[in-house]
mmCIF file of C-alpha atoms in Angstrom:
data_model
loop_
_atom_site.group_PDB
_atom_site.id
_atom_site.type_symbol
_atom_site.label_atom_id
_atom_site.label_comp_id
_atom_site.label_asym_id
_atom_site.label_seq_id
_atom_site.Cartn_x
_atom_site.Cartn_y
_atom_site.Cartn_z
ATOM 1 C CA MET L 16 -29.057 29.064 -19.856
ATOM 2 C CA ALA L 17 -27.983 25.438 -20.329
ATOM 3 C CA SER L 18 -25.166 24.178 -18.132
ATOM 4 C CA THR L 19 -21.757 24.088 -19.781
ATOM 5 C CA LEU L 20 -20.261 21.788 -17.166
ATOM 6 C CA ALA L 21 -18.867 18.640 -18.776
ATOM 7 C CA LYS L 22 -18.441 15.367 -16.957
ATOM 8 C CA THR L 23 -14.725 15.587 -16.302
ATOM 9 C CA SER L 24 -14.202 13.242 -13.359
ATOM 10 C CA ARG L 25 -13.392 9.597 -13.474
ATOM 11 C CA SER L 26 -16.169 7.446 -12.050
ATOM 12 C CA ILE L 27 -16.256 4.446 -9.720
ATOM 13 C CA VAL L 28 -16.755 1.116 -11.476
ATOM 14 C CA ARG L 29 -16.721 -1.188 -8.466
ATOM 15 C CA ALA L 30 -17.059 -1.046 -4.671
ATOM 16 C CA VAL L 31 -15.918 -4.030 -2.629
ATOM 17 C CA LEU L 32 -16.248 -4.387 1.143
ATOM 18 C CA SER L 33 -13.061 -5.562 2.882
ATOM 19 C CA LYS L 34 -14.047 -8.147 5.498
ATOM 20 C CA GLU L 35 -11.781 -9.024 8.397
ATOM 21 C CA GLN L 36 -9.703 -12.200 8.201
ATOM 22 C CA ALA L 37 -6.862 -13.762 10.183
ATOM 23 C CA GLU L 38 -3.296 -13.262 8.937
ATOM 24 C CA GLY L 39 0.170 -13.817 10.382
ATOM 25 C CA VAL L 40 0.196 -14.491 14.129
ATOM 26 C CA GLY L 41 -2.575 -12.840 16.150
ATOM 27 C CA ALA L 42 -3.288 -10.356 13.360
ATOM 28 C CA ARG L 43 -6.583 -9.347 11.776
ATOM 29 C CA VAL L 44 -6.593 -7.753 8.346
ATOM 30 C CA ARG L 45 -9.179 -6.255 6.047
ATOM 31 C CA ARG L 46 -7.889 -7.180 2.590
ATOM 32 C CA SER L 47 -8.684 -4.703 -0.171
ATOM 33 C CA ILE L 48 -6.648 -5.351 -3.309
ATOM 34 C CA GLY L 49 -5.768 -9.042 -3.333
ATOM 35 C CA ARG L 50 -9.286 -10.281 -2.549
ATOM 36 C CA PRO L 51 -10.729 -12.695 -5.152
ATOM 37 C CA GLU L 52 -12.877 -9.844 -6.542
ATOM 38 C CA LEU L 53 -9.869 -7.506 -6.800
ATOM 39 C CA ARG L 54 -6.975 -9.783 -7.689
ATOM 40 C CA ASN L 55 -3.865 -7.995 -9.006
ATOM 41 C CA HIS L 56 -5.143 -4.494 -9.758
ATOM 42 C CA ASP L 57 -2.042 -3.835 -11.898
ATOM 43 C CA PRO L 58 0.414 -2.563 -10.667
ATOM 44 C CA PHE L 59 -0.952 -3.260 -7.156
ATOM 45 C CA LEU L 60 -0.889 -6.749 -5.677
ATOM 46 C CA MET L 61 -2.374 -6.236 -2.219
ATOM 47 C CA LEU L 62 -3.633 -3.668 0.258
ATOM 48 C CA ASP L 63 -4.331 -4.726 3.844
ATOM 49 C CA GLU L 64 -5.707 -2.653 6.692
ATOM 50 C CA PHE L 65 -4.136 -4.484 9.618
ATOM 51 C CA ASN L 66 -4.855 -4.635 13.332
ATOM 52 C CA VAL L 67 -2.279 -6.534 15.383
ATOM 53 C CA ASP L 68 -2.371 -6.960 19.155
ATOM 54 C CA ASN L 69 0.851 -6.865 21.157
ATOM 55 C CA LYS L 70 1.085 -10.669 21.198
ATOM 56 C CA GLY L 71 0.827 -10.992 17.417
ATOM 57 C CA GLY L 72 2.773 -9.940 14.354
ATOM 58 C CA PHE L 73 4.485 -11.155 11.228
ATOM 59 C CA PRO L 74 7.565 -13.231 12.193
ATOM 60 C CA ASP L 75 10.540 -13.915 9.877
ATOM 61 C CA HIS L 76 9.452 -14.286 6.251
ATOM 62 C CA PRO L 77 10.960 -13.686 2.780
ATOM 63 C CA HIS L 78 10.016 -11.502 -0.210
ATOM 64 C CA ARG L 79 11.183 -11.143 -3.795
ATOM 65 C CA GLY L 80 10.059 -9.174 -6.845
ATOM 66 C CA PHE L 81 7.951 -6.323 -5.434
ATOM 67 C CA GLU L 82 7.735 -3.518 -2.867
ATOM 68 C CA THR L 83 5.955 -3.386 0.487
ATOM 69 C CA VAL L 84 4.721 -0.043 1.802
ATOM 70 C CA THR L 85 3.795 0.111 5.492
ATOM 71 C CA TYR L 86 1.929 3.200 6.685
ATOM 72 C CA MET L 87 1.066 3.380 10.371
ATOM 73 C CA LEU L 88 -2.202 4.851 11.652
ATOM 74 C CA GLU L 89 -2.026 3.901 15.355
ATOM 75 C CA GLY L 90 0.492 2.185 17.600
ATOM 76 C CA GLN L 91 4.053 1.202 16.709
ATOM 77 C CA PHE L 92 5.647 -1.515 14.600
ATOM 78 C CA GLN L 93 9.211 -2.797 14.792
ATOM 79 C CA HIS L 94 11.008 -4.211 11.773
ATOM 80 C CA GLU L 95 14.251 -6.107 11.374
ATOM 81 C CA ASP L 96 15.888 -7.842 8.405
ATOM 82 C CA PHE L 97 18.822 -10.124 7.630
ATOM 83 C CA ALA L 98 20.919 -7.202 6.371
ATOM 84 C CA GLY L 99 21.035 -5.661 9.837
ATOM 85 C CA HIS L 100 18.378 -3.026 9.189
ATOM 86 C CA LYS L 101 16.215 -2.427 12.253
ATOM 87 C CA GLY L 102 13.852 0.291 13.443
ATOM 88 C CA THR L 103 10.445 1.338 14.714
ATOM 89 C CA ILE L 104 7.677 3.278 12.985
ATOM 90 C CA GLY L 105 4.759 4.928 14.759
ATOM 91 C CA PRO L 106 1.555 6.840 13.943
ATOM 92 C CA GLY L 107 1.816 8.575 10.570
ATOM 93 C CA ASP L 108 5.247 7.098 9.768
ATOM 94 C CA LEU L 109 6.100 5.325 6.522
ATOM 95 C CA GLN L 110 8.385 2.496 5.466
ATOM 96 C CA TRP L 111 8.766 1.900 1.711
ATOM 97 C CA MET L 112 10.681 -1.357 1.274
ATOM 98 C CA THR L 113 11.924 -2.572 -2.099
ATOM 99 C CA ALA L 114 12.409 -6.320 -1.652
ATOM 100 C CA GLY L 115 14.037 -6.667 -5.068
ATOM 101 C CA ARG L 116 16.107 -9.845 -5.414
ATOM 102 C CA GLY L 117 15.528 -10.911 -1.859
ATOM 103 C CA ILE L 118 14.885 -9.909 1.725
ATOM 104 C CA VAL L 119 13.962 -11.831 4.871
ATOM 105 C CA HIS L 120 12.449 -9.699 7.586
ATOM 106 C CA SER L 121 10.175 -9.597 10.591
ATOM 107 C CA GLU L 122 7.436 -7.070 11.451
ATOM 108 C CA MET L 123 6.196 -7.070 15.034
ATOM 109 C CA PRO L 124 4.158 -4.656 17.175
ATOM 110 C CA VAL L 125 5.841 -2.844 20.058
ATOM 111 C CA LYS L 126 4.863 -4.831 23.146
ATOM 112 C CA SER L 127 4.101 -1.783 25.293
ATOM 113 C CA ASN L 128 1.268 -0.790 22.909
ATOM 114 C CA THR L 129 -2.135 -2.438 22.994
ATOM 115 C CA ARG L 130 -2.331 -2.695 19.200
ATOM 116 C CA ALA L 131 -0.782 -1.646 15.922
ATOM 117 C CA HIS L 132 -3.114 -0.378 13.179
ATOM 118 C CA GLY L 133 -2.062 0.586 9.687
ATOM 119 C CA LEU L 134 -2.017 -0.129 5.965
ATOM 120 C CA GLN L 135 0.324 -2.338 3.997
ATOM 121 C CA LEU L 136 0.427 -2.002 0.221
ATOM 122 C CA TRP L 137 2.243 -4.358 -2.161
ATOM 123 C CA ILE L 138 3.380 -2.794 -5.441
ATOM 124 C CA ASN L 139 4.638 -4.960 -8.277
ATOM 125 C CA LEU L 140 8.068 -4.215 -9.737
ATOM 126 C CA PRO L 141 8.679 -4.152 -13.488
ATOM 127 C CA ARG L 142 10.750 -6.978 -14.947
ATOM 128 C CA GLU L 143 13.920 -4.872 -15.089
ATOM 129 C CA HIS L 144 13.754 -4.087 -11.347
ATOM 130 C CA LYS L 145 12.625 -7.414 -9.887
ATOM 131 C CA MET L 146 16.207 -8.472 -9.122
ATOM 132 C CA CYS L 147 17.494 -5.085 -7.937
ATOM 133 C CA GLU L 148 19.239 -4.705 -4.600
ATOM 134 C CA PRO L 149 16.878 -4.302 -1.618
ATOM 135 C CA GLN L 150 16.303 -0.737 -0.482
ATOM 136 C CA TYR L 151 14.448 1.131 2.255
ATOM 137 C CA GLN L 152 12.928 4.585 2.211
ATOM 138 C CA GLU L 153 11.605 5.692 5.578
ATOM 139 C CA LEU L 154 9.822 8.887 6.498
ATOM 140 C CA LEU L 155 8.569 9.995 9.884
ATOM 141 C CA ASP L 156 5.146 11.609 9.998
ATOM 142 C CA LYS L 157 6.696 15.093 10.281
ATOM 143 C CA GLU L 158 8.768 14.453 7.136
ATOM 144 C CA ILE L 159 5.809 13.630 4.884
ATOM 145 C CA PRO L 160 4.704 16.784 3.029
ATOM 146 C CA ARG L 161 1.121 18.043 3.254
ATOM 147 C CA ALA L 162 -1.125 19.822 0.787
ATOM 148 C CA THR L 163 -4.071 21.936 1.931
ATOM 149 C CA PRO L 164 -6.269 22.647 -1.108
ATOM 150 C CA GLU L 165 -8.602 24.611 1.185
ATOM 151 C CA GLU L 166 -9.472 24.825 4.867
ATOM 152 C CA GLY L 167 -10.883 21.517 6.045
ATOM 153 C CA ILE L 168 -9.045 19.383 3.468
ATOM 154 C CA MET L 169 -5.608 17.956 4.277
ATOM 155 C CA VAL L 170 -3.593 15.636 2.059
ATOM 156 C CA LYS L 171 -0.480 13.770 3.185
ATOM 157 C CA VAL L 172 1.528 13.226 0.017
ATOM 158 C CA ILE L 173 3.138 9.841 0.650
ATOM 159 C CA ALA L 174 4.071 9.275 -3.010
ATOM 160 C CA GLY L 175 3.492 11.284 -6.180
ATOM 161 C CA LYS L 176 2.025 14.770 -6.023
ATOM 162 C CA SER L 177 -1.125 16.603 -4.985
ATOM 163 C CA HIS L 178 -2.076 20.261 -5.357
ATOM 164 C CA GLY L 179 1.464 21.418 -6.025
ATOM 165 C CA VAL L 180 3.076 19.338 -3.252
ATOM 166 C CA GLU L 181 5.405 16.481 -4.221
ATOM 167 C CA SER L 182 6.702 13.521 -2.216
ATOM 168 C CA LYS L 183 10.399 12.740 -1.931
ATOM 169 C CA ILE L 184 9.765 8.977 -2.224
ATOM 170 C CA TYR L 185 11.341 7.371 -5.301
ATOM 171 C CA THR L 186 8.985 4.943 -7.039
ATOM 172 C CA ARG L 187 10.366 2.374 -9.477
ATOM 173 C CA THR L 188 6.782 1.728 -10.528
ATOM 174 C CA PRO L 189 5.218 5.201 -11.007
ATOM 175 C CA THR L 190 2.844 5.483 -8.058
ATOM 176 C CA MET L 191 0.773 8.043 -6.167
ATOM 177 C CA TYR L 192 -0.302 7.416 -2.578
ATOM 178 C CA LEU L 193 -2.309 10.145 -0.849
ATOM 179 C CA ASP L 194 -3.816 10.174 2.640
ATOM 180 C CA TYR L 195 -6.900 12.435 2.624
ATOM 181 C CA LYS L 196 -8.765 13.867 5.594
ATOM 182 C CA MET L 197 -11.824 15.967 4.725
ATOM 183 C CA ASP L 198 -14.284 17.843 6.916
ATOM 184 C CA LYS L 199 -17.980 17.536 6.101
ATOM 185 C CA ASN L 200 -19.491 19.558 3.233
ATOM 186 C CA LYS L 201 -16.269 19.799 1.207
ATOM 187 C CA THR L 202 -15.373 19.068 -2.422
ATOM 188 C CA VAL L 203 -11.946 18.437 -3.886
ATOM 189 C CA GLU L 204 -10.615 17.507 -7.307
ATOM 190 C CA GLN L 205 -7.485 15.357 -7.398
ATOM 191 C CA CYS L 206 -5.414 15.083 -10.588
ATOM 192 C CA ILE L 207 -4.412 11.538 -11.557
ATOM 193 C CA PRO L 208 -2.359 10.765 -14.689
ATOM 194 C CA SER L 209 -4.772 9.520 -17.340
ATOM 195 C CA SER L 210 -2.835 6.275 -17.906
ATOM 196 C CA TYR L 211 -2.905 5.264 -14.218
ATOM 197 C CA THR L 212 -5.206 2.654 -12.720
ATOM 198 C CA GLY L 213 -6.350 3.487 -9.224
ATOM 199 C CA PHE L 214 -8.700 3.192 -6.302
ATOM 200 C CA ILE L 215 -9.822 4.736 -3.020
ATOM 201 C CA TYR L 216 -9.745 2.789 0.225
ATOM 202 C CA MET L 217 -12.127 4.184 2.834
ATOM 203 C CA LEU L 218 -10.994 4.298 6.458
ATOM 204 C CA LYS L 219 -13.753 6.410 8.009
ATOM 205 C CA GLY L 220 -16.905 8.255 7.034
ATOM 206 C CA THR L 221 -18.711 8.553 3.704
ATOM 207 C CA ILE L 222 -17.676 10.219 0.442
ATOM 208 C CA PHE L 223 -19.350 10.808 -2.906
ATOM 209 C CA VAL L 224 -17.123 10.272 -5.928
ATOM 210 C CA GLY L 225 -17.347 11.492 -9.508
ATOM 211 C CA ASP L 226 -19.978 13.484 -11.332
ATOM 212 C CA ASP L 227 -22.614 10.877 -10.475
ATOM 213 C CA GLU L 228 -21.644 11.007 -6.755
ATOM 214 C CA PHE L 229 -21.028 7.308 -6.180
ATOM 215 C CA GLU L 230 -21.329 6.670 -2.420
ATOM 216 C CA GLY L 231 -18.304 5.156 -0.682
ATOM 217 C CA LYS L 232 -18.378 3.971 2.925
ATOM 218 C CA ALA L 233 -15.779 2.807 5.469
ATOM 219 C CA HIS L 234 -13.724 -0.305 4.647
ATOM 220 C CA HIS L 235 -14.792 -0.277 0.986
ATOM 221 C CA THR L 236 -12.413 -0.234 -1.971
ATOM 222 C CA LEU L 237 -13.647 1.975 -4.817
ATOM 223 C CA THR L 238 -11.936 1.324 -8.159
ATOM 224 C CA PHE L 239 -11.637 4.074 -10.773
ATOM 225 C CA SER L 240 -12.848 3.987 -14.352
ATOM 226 C CA GLU L 241 -10.119 3.767 -16.989
ATOM 227 C CA ASP L 242 -11.482 6.299 -19.435
ATOM 228 C CA GLY L 243 -8.549 8.607 -20.128
ATOM 229 C CA LYS L 244 -9.726 11.297 -17.710
ATOM 230 C CA ASP L 245 -7.153 12.813 -15.376
ATOM 231 C CA THR L 246 -9.270 14.011 -12.439
ATOM 232 C CA ILE L 247 -11.291 12.444 -9.663
ATOM 233 C CA LYS L 248 -13.878 14.574 -7.831
ATOM 234 C CA ILE L 249 -14.594 13.737 -4.181
ATOM 235 C CA THR L 250 -17.295 15.287 -1.989
ATOM 236 C CA THR L 251 -18.285 14.954 1.664
ATOM 237 C CA LYS L 252 -21.771 15.812 2.921
ATOM 238 C CA ASP L 253 -22.975 15.168 6.475
ATOM 239 C CA GLU L 254 -19.785 13.747 8.004
ATOM 240 C CA ASP L 255 -16.037 14.038 7.743
ATOM 241 C CA ALA L 256 -14.003 11.329 6.025
ATOM 242 C CA HIS L 257 -10.586 9.693 6.040
ATOM 243 C CA PHE L 258 -9.389 7.686 3.044
ATOM 244 C CA VAL L 259 -6.392 6.971 0.828
ATOM 245 C CA VAL L 260 -6.141 7.535 -2.915
ATOM 246 C CA ILE L 261 -3.738 5.080 -4.556
ATOM 247 C CA ALA L 262 -2.953 4.985 -8.273
ATOM 248 C CA GLY L 263 -0.127 3.823 -10.521
ATOM 249 C CA GLU L 264 1.115 3.044 -14.006
ATOM 250 C CA PRO L 265 0.071 -0.505 -14.953
ATOM 251 C CA LEU L 266 3.031 -2.709 -15.907
ATOM 252 C CA LYS L 267 1.078 -4.933 -18.315
ATOM 253 C CA GLU L 268 3.431 -7.829 -17.615
ATOM 254 C CA PRO L 269 2.653 -11.432 -16.626
ATOM 255 C CA ILE L 270 2.153 -11.863 -12.873
ATOM 256 C CA VAL L 271 2.993 -15.186 -11.257
ATOM 257 C CA GLN L 272 2.667 -15.038 -7.487
ATOM 258 C CA HIS L 273 3.405 -17.715 -4.941
ATOM 259 C CA GLY L 274 2.908 -16.288 -1.457
ATOM 260 C CA PRO L 275 5.676 -13.747 -0.797
ATOM 261 C CA PHE L 276 7.322 -14.137 -4.221
ATOM 262 C CA VAL L 277 6.061 -12.310 -7.331
ATOM 263 C CA MET L 278 7.768 -12.890 -10.663
ATOM 264 C CA ASN L 279 6.892 -12.994 -14.380
ATOM 265 C CA SER L 280 6.922 -16.765 -14.960
ATOM 266 C CA GLN L 281 6.491 -20.073 -13.176
ATOM 267 C CA ASP L 282 10.137 -20.893 -13.931
ATOM 268 C CA GLU L 283 11.239 -17.726 -12.099
ATOM 269 C CA ILE L 284 9.103 -18.717 -9.105
ATOM 270 C CA TYR L 285 10.752 -22.149 -9.082
ATOM 271 C CA GLU L 286 14.192 -20.481 -9.261
ATOM 272 C CA THR L 287 13.203 -18.226 -6.357
ATOM 273 C CA PHE L 288 12.310 -21.226 -4.174
ATOM 274 C CA VAL L 289 15.648 -22.842 -5.031
ATOM 275 C CA ASP L 290 17.488 -19.588 -4.235
ATOM 276 C CA TYR L 291 15.697 -19.196 -0.901
ATOM 277 C CA GLN L 292 16.141 -22.818 0.169
ATOM 278 C CA SER L 293 19.795 -22.807 -0.954
ATOM 279 C CA ALA L 294 20.539 -19.339 0.475
ATOM 280 C CA GLN L 295 21.867 -17.975 -2.827
ATOM 281 C CA ASN L 296 21.276 -15.193 -5.404
ATOM 282 C CA GLY L 297 20.175 -12.601 -2.858
ATOM 283 C CA PHE L 298 19.225 -14.908 0.015
ATOM 284 C CA GLU L 299 22.784 -15.698 1.183
ATOM 285 C CA ARG L 300 22.183 -14.167 4.612
ATOM 286 C CA ALA L 301 19.000 -16.165 5.188
ATOM 287 C CA ARG L 302 20.772 -19.418 6.097
ATOM 288 C CA HIS L 303 21.581 -18.673 9.737
ATOM 289 C CA TRP L 304 19.574 -15.499 10.404
ATOM 290 C CA LYS L 305 16.810 -15.180 12.972
ATOM 291 C CA SER L 306 15.303 -11.871 14.022
ATOM 292 C CA THR L 307 15.521 -10.747 17.625
ATOM 293 C CA ILE L 308 12.162 -8.943 17.662
ATOM 294 C CA ALA L 309 10.093 -12.046 16.793
ATOM 295 C CA THR L 310 11.425 -13.899 19.832
ATOM 296 C CA GLN L 311 11.064 -11.135 22.439
#
């Protein structure tokens, strides 16, 4: 009898290896989204897998117009901003920061650790939210819900939903962010809204994606087809795997980026520089502020 199985999974259209590069002070990053081959994968601006030793970090710097999502894998990171917000996140913890109209902050590893290893994702904000008030959403590892589609498959639902489990994170740009760990010889199907763009970033192991079993290896970014399908099929064979699935609703708006500022026009970027240099329109507290953690 002929097979009745239709090809229902999205496929992989591109795989790009993330090579290490220097960033910040004493930091090494593997840039995924944001590389020349993967510039502005709407609505995502950047994804870095970072490794920072205890002498490095990301000292005081500004942002406007987007969100930064820091997800720790190993070690601990401190953060501090000009609004008096300060804290530490460790393995499995999450900080979802909406920069909005303006934030100046510092991100530094805890000195007693040998290194800090994690992921930082930049998500663009739609025009109507670019000048919103800054906001933080923070979840400890134990507060992030898990889905277990079957034994040997565990999904941390950082944003969005997976297999009936939903995150409590509020996303101004509709986003799903899932941390998958799969044992060998497993298959899972993950629903993704058909209008979303998306990708997988591989942390460890090998997976086979889609009906044609596209092979994805560690430190590669695998971008999804945009074909109206709402499922991605992922299989492991001879080894276990660790990866993140990230997808979101494209904004389809102009993107003008200058370093840590992302707006819709060159004029808005110019206005942002004036606001930052003049300590106005969201940057009032930047004039005399210096973090304590960057000078320890």
